mmCIF file of C-alpha atoms and ligand atoms in Angstrom:
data_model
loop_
_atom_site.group_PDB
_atom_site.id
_atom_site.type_symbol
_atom_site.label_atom_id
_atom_site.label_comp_id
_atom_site.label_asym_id
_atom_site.label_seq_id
_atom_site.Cartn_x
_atom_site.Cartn_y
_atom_site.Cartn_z
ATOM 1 C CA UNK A 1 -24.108 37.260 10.840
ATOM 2 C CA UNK A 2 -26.478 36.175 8.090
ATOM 3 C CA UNK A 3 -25.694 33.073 5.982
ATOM 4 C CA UNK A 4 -25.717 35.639 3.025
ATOM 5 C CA UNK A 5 -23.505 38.260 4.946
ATOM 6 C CA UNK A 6 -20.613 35.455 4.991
ATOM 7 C CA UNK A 7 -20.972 34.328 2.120
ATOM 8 C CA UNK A 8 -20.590 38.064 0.873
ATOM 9 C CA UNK A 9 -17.502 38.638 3.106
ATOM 10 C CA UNK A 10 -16.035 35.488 2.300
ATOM 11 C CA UNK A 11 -16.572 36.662 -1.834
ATOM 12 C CA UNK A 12 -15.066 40.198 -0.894
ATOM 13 C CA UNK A 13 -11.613 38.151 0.402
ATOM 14 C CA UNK A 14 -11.363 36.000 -2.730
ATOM 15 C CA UNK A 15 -12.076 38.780 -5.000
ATOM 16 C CA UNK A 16 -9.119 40.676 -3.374
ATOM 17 C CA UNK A 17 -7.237 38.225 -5.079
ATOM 18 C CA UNK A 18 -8.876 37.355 -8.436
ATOM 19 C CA UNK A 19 -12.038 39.000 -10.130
ATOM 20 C CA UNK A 20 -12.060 35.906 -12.662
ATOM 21 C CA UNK A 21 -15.738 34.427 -12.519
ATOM 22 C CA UNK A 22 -15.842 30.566 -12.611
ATOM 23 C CA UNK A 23 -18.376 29.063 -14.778
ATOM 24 C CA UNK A 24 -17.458 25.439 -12.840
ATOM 25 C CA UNK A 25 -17.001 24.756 -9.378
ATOM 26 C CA UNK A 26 -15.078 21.435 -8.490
ATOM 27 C CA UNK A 27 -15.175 19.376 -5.028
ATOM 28 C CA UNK A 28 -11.964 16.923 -5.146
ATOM 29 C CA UNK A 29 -12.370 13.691 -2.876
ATOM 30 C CA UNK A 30 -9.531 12.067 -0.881
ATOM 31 C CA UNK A 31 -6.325 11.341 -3.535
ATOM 32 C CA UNK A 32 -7.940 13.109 -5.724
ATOM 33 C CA UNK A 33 -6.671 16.885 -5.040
ATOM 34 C CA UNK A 34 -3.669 16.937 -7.098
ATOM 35 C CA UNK A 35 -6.519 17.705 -10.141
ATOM 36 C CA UNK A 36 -6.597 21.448 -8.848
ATOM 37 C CA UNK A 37 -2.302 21.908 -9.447
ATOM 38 C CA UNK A 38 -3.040 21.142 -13.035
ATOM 39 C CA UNK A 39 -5.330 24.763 -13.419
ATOM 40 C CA UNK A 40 -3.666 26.930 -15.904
ATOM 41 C CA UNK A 41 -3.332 30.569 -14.843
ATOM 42 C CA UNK A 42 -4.190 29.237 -10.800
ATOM 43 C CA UNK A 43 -4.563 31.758 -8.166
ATOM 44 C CA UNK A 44 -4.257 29.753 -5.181
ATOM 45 C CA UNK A 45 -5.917 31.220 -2.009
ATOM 46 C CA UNK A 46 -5.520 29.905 1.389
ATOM 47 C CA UNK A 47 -8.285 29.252 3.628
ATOM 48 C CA UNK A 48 -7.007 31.068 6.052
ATOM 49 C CA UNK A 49 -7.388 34.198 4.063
ATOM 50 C CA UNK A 50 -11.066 33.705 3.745
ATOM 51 C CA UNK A 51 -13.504 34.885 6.315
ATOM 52 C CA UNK A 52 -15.628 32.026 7.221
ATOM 53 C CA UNK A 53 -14.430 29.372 5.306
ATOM 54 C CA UNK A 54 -13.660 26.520 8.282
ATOM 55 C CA UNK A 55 -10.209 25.468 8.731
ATOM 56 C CA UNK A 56 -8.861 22.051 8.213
ATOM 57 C CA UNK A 57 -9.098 20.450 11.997
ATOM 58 C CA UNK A 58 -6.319 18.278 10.856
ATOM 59 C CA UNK A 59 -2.790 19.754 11.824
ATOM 60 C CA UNK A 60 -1.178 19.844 8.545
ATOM 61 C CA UNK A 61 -3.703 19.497 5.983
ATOM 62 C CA UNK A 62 -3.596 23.249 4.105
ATOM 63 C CA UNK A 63 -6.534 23.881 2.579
ATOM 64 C CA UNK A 64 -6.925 26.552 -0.581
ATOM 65 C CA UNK A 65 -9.591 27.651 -3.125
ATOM 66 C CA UNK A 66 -7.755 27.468 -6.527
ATOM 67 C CA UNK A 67 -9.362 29.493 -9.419
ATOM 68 C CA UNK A 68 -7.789 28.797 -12.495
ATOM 69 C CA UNK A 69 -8.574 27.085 -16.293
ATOM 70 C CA UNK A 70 -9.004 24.025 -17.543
ATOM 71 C CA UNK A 71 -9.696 23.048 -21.093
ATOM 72 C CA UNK A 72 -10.718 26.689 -21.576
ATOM 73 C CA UNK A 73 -13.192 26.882 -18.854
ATOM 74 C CA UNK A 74 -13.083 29.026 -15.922
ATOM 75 C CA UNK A 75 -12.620 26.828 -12.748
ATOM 76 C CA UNK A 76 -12.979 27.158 -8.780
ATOM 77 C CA UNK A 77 -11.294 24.091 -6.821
ATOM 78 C CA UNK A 78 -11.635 23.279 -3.326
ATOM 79 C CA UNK A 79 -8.339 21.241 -2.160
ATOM 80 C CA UNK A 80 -9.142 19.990 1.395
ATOM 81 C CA UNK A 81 -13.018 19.415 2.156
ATOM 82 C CA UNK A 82 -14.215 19.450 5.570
ATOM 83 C CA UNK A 83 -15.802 16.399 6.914
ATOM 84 C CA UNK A 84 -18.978 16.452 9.509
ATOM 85 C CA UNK A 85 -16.618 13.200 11.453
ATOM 86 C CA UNK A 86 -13.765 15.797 12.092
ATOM 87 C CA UNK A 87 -16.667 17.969 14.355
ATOM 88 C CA UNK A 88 -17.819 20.274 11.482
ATOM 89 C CA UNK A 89 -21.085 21.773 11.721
ATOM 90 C CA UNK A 90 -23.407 20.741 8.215
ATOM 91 C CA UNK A 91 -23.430 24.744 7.771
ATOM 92 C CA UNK A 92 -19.227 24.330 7.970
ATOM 93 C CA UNK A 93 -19.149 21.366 5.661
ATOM 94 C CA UNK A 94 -20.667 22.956 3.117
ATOM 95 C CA UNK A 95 -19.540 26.572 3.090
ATOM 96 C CA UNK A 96 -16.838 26.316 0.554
ATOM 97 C CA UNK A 97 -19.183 24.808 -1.985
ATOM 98 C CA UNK A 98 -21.792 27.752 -0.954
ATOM 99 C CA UNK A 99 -18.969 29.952 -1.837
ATOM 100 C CA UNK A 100 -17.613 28.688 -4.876
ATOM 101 C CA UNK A 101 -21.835 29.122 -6.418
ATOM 102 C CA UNK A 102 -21.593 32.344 -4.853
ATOM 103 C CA UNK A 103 -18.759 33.542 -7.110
ATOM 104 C CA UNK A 104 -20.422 32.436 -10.236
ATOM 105 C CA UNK A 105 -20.878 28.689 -10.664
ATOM 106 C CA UNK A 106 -23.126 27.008 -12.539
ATOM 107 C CA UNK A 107 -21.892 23.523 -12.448
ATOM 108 C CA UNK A 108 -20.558 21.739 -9.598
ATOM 109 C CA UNK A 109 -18.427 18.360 -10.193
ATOM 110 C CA UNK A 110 -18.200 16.586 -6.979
ATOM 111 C CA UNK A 111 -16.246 13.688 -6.782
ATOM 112 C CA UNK A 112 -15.397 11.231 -3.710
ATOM 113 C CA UNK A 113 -13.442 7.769 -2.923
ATOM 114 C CA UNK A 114 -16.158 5.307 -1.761
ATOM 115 C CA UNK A 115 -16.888 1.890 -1.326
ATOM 116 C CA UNK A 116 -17.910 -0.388 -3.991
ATOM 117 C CA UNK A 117 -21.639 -1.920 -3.057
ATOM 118 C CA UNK A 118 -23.123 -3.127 -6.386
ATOM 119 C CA UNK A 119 -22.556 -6.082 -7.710
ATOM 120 C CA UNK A 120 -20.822 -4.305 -11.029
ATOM 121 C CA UNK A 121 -18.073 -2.573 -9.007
ATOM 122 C CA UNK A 122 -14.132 -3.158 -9.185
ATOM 123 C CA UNK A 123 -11.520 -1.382 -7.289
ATOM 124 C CA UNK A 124 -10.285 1.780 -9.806
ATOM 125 C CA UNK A 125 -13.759 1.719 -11.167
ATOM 126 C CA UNK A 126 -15.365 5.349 -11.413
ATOM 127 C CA UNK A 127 -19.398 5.627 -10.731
ATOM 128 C CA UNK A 128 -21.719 8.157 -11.988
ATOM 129 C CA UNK A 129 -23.730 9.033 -8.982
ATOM 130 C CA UNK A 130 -27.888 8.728 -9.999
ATOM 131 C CA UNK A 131 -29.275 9.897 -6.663
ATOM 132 C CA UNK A 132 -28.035 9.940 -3.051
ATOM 133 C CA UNK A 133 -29.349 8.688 0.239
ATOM 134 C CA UNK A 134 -28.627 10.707 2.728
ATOM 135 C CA UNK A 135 -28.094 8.740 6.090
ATOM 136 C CA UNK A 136 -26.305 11.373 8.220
ATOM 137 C CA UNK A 137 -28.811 11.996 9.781
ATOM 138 C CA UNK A 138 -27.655 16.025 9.272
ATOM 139 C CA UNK A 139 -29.245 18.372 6.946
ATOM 140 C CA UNK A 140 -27.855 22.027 5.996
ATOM 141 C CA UNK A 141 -30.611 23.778 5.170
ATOM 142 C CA UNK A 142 -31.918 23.611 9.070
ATOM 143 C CA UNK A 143 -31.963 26.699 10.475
ATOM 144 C CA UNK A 144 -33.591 30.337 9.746
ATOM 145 C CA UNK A 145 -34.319 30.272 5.370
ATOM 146 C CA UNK A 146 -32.761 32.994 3.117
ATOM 147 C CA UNK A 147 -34.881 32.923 0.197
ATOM 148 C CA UNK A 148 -32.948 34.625 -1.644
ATOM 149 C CA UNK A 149 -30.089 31.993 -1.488
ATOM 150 C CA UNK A 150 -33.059 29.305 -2.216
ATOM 151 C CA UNK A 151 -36.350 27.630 -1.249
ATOM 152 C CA UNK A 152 -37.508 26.448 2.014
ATOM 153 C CA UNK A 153 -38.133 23.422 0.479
ATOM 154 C CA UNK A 154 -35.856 21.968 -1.631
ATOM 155 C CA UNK A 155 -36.955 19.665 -4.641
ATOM 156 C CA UNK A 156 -34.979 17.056 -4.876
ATOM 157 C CA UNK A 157 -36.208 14.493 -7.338
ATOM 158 C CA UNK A 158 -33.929 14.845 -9.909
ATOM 159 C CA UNK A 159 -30.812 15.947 -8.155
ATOM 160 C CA UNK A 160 -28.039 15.131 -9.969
ATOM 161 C CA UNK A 161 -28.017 16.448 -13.883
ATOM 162 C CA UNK A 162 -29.190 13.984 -16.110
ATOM 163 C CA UNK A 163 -27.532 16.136 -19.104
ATOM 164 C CA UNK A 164 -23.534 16.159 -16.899
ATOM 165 C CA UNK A 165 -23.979 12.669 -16.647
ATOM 166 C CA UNK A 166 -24.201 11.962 -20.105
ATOM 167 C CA UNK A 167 -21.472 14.220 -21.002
ATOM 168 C CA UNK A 168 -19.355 11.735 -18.289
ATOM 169 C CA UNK A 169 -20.219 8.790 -20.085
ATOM 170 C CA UNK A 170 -19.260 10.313 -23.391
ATOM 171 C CA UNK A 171 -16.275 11.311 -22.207
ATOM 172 C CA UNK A 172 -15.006 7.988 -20.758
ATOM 173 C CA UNK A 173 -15.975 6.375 -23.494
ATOM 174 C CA UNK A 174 -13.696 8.500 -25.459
ATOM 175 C CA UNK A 175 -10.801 7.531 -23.049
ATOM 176 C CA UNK A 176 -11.692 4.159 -23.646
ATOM 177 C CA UNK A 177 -13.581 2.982 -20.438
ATOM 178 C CA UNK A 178 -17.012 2.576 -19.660
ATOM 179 C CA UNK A 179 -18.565 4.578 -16.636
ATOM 180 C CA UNK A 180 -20.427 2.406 -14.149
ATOM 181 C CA UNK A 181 -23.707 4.037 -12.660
ATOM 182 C CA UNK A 182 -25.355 3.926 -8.723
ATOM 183 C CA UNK A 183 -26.674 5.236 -5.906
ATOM 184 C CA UNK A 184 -24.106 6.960 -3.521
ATOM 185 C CA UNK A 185 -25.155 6.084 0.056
ATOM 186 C CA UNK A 186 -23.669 8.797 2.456
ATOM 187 C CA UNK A 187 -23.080 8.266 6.362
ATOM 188 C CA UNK A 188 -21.069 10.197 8.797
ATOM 189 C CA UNK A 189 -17.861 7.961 9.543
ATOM 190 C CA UNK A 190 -15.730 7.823 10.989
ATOM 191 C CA UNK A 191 -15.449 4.219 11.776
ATOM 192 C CA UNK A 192 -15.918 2.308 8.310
ATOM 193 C CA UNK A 193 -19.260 0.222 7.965
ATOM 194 C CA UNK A 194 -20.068 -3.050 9.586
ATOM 195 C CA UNK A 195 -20.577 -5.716 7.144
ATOM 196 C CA UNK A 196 -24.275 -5.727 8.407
ATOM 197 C CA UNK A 197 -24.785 -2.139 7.687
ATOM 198 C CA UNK A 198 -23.743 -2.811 3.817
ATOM 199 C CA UNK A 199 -26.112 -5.687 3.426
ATOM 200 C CA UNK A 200 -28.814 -3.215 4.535
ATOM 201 C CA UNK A 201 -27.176 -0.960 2.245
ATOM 202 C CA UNK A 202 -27.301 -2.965 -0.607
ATOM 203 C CA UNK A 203 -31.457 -3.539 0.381
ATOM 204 C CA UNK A 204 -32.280 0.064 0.457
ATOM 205 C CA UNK A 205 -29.824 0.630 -3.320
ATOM 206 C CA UNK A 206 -26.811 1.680 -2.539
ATOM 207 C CA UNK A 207 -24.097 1.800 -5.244
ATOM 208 C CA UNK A 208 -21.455 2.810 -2.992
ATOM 209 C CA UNK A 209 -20.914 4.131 -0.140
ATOM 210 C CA UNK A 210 -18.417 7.332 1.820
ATOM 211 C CA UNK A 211 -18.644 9.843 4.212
ATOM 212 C CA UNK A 212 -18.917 12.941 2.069
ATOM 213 C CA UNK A 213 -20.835 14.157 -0.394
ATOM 214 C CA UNK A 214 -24.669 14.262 0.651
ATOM 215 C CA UNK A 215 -24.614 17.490 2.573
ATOM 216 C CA UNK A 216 -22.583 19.565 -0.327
ATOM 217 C CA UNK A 217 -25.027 18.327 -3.184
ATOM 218 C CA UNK A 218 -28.254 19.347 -0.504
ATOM 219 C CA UNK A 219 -26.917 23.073 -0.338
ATOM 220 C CA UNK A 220 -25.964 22.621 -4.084
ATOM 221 C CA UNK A 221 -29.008 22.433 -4.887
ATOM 222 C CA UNK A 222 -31.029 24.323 -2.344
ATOM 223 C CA UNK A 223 -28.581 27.410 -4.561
ATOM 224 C CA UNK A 224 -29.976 26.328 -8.170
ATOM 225 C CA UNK A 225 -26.483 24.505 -9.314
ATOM 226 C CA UNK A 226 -26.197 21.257 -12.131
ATOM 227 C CA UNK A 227 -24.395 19.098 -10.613
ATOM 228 C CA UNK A 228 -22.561 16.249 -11.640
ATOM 229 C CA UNK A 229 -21.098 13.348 -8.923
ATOM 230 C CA UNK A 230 -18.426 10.908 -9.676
ATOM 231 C CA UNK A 231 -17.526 8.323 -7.165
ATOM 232 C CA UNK A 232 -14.072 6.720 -7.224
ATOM 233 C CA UNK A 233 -14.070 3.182 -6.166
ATOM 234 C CA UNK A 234 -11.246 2.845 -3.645
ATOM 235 C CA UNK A 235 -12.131 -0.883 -2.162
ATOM 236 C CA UNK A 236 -15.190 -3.265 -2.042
ATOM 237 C CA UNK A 237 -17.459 -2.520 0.760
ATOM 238 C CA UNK A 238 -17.070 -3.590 4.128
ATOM 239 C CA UNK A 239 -17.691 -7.483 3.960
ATOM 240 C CA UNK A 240 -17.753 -7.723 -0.081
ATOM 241 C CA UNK A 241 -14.044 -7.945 -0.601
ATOM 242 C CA UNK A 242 -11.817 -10.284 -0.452
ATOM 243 C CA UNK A 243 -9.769 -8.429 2.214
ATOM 244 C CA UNK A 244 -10.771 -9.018 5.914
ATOM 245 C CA UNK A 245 -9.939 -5.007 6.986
ATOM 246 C CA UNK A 246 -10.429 -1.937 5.302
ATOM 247 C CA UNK A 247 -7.682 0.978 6.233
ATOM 248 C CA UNK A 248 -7.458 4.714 4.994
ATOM 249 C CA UNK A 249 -3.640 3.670 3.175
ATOM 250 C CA UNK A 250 -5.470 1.218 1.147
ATOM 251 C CA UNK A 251 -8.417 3.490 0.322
ATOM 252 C CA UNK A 252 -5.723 6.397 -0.895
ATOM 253 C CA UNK A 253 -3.361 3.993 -2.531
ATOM 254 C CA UNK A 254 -6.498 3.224 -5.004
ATOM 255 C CA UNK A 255 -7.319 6.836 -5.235
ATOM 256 C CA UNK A 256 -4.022 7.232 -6.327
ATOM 257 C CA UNK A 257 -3.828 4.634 -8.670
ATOM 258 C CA UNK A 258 -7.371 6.039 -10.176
ATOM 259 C CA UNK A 259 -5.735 9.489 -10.809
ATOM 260 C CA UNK A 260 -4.337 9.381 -13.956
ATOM 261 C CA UNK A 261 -7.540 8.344 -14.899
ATOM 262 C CA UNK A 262 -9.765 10.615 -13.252
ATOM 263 C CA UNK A 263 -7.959 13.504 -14.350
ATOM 264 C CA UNK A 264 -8.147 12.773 -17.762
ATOM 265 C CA UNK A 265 -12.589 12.172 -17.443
ATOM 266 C CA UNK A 266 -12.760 15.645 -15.758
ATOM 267 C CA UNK A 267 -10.740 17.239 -18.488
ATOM 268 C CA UNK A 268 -12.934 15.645 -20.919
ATOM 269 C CA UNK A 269 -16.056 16.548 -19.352
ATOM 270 C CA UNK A 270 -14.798 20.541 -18.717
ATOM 271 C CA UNK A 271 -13.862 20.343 -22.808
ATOM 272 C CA UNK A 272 -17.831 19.399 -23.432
ATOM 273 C CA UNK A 273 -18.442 21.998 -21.077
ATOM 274 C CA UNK A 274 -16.329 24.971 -22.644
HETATM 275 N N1 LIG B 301 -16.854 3.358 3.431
HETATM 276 C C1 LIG B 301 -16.969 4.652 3.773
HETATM 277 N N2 LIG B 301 -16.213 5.615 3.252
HETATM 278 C C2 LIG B 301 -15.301 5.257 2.335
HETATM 279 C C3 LIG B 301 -15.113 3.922 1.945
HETATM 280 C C4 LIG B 301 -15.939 2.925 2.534
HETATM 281 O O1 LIG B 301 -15.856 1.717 2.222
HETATM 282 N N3 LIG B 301 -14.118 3.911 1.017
HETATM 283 C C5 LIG B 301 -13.715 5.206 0.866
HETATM 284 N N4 LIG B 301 -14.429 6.013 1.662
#
């Protein structure tokens, strides 16, 4: 089957459920899911109900589209992303995203926990992303073209929307706190960085740094979406901190600290959006 032929099944399921057309299409990183139970009017549909959409390869981890409203605007939420460290194919990774564009939207806010590399980062900060490097070593868009979809060729100087972040800042500012700004560095996990790897991180850029991300905003993009990336600062890179491990409770006990938080910027940011 044709990219576009799954994409087109896949729309057929979730319009079985829902004919609303979302205007924004949101990617929720790790802690941060529990934005998509605060849609108004949510029709929650299981992965499992939609043809082609990967399932979670963690036992237990349910994942649904969510299409429901938020400060007035018409919303599509993936909760539970697939990972390429878990053994997803790049064209698995980002098929939900592909889908969610496919059904309408215009905007994607992507948003991740990641590791603090510049100087300026704190634990609970949240980071505009400028630009991306993508060290994967993966791309998407390898394989047969469908130009219809989007170019060969994908232009990718100015990737993420200069006018989304702007509405970020003005939004945090509003809510009191000032948005810090960087360079997300994306790698495919699932063992965390050495601290070697950051220093050469922090040579090459890097803001901060997770194992999401890069592929989803390629295919983004290769479809014609504005897209706006917010990293959430879960713990000081490998090395920088203060701490002598990093573990996955530590990195979710920040994301959950930063919720409150991060729910309130992306409500502010769909409001300028509405
Ligand atoms: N490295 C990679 N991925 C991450 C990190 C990190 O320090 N924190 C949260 N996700």
């Amino acid at each position: 089957m044709t990219l576009r032929d799954a994409l087109r099944a896949a729309a057929e399921d979730v319009r079985a459920h829902t004919d609303r057309v979302p205007k924004v299409a949101l990617v929720l990183g790790s802690g941060l899911g529990a934005f998509a139970d605060t849609l108004e009017d949510a029709v929650v549909v299981p992965y499992e109900q939609i043809r082609g959409i990967p399932q979670a390869k963690v036992a237990g981890h349910a994942g649904n589209l969510v299409i429901g409203r938020k400060e007035g605007v018409e919303c599509v939420a993936m909760q539970g992303r697939n990972h390429l460290y878990e053994g997803h194919s790049p064209d698995d990774v980002v098929f939900g995203l592909r889908l969610m564009i496919h059904l309408g939207a215009e905007y994607v806010l992507i948003t991740n926990a990641a590791g603090g590399i510049g100087a300026d980062l704190e634990v609970g900060d949240l980071m505009v992303i400028t630009d991306q490097i993508n060290l994967t070593g993966q791309n998407p868009l390898i394989g047969p073209n469908d130009d219809e979809l989007g170019p060969r060729f994908v232009d990718m100087t100015q990737t993420y929307d200069l006018e989304l972040a702007g509405l970020a800042e003005k939004s945090a500012e509003e809510l009191g706190f000032a948005m810090k700004h960087g360079v997300y560095v994306g790698v495919l996990g699932p063992s965390y960085e050495t601290p070697a790897e950051i220093r050469y991180f922090q040579q090459i850029g890097g803001g901060s740094v997770g194992m999401s991300t890069v592929l989803e905003v390629i295919a983004a993009r290769h479809m014609g979406a504005r897209i706006l990336g917010i990293s959430c600062i879960t713990n000081k890179a490998s090395g920088l901190g203060d701490e002598e491990t990093l573990t996955h409770e530590e990195v979710q006990e920040n994301a959950a600290e930063a919720r409150g938080r991060f729910v309130s910027l992306l409500g502010g940011i769909l409001a300028k959006l509405a």
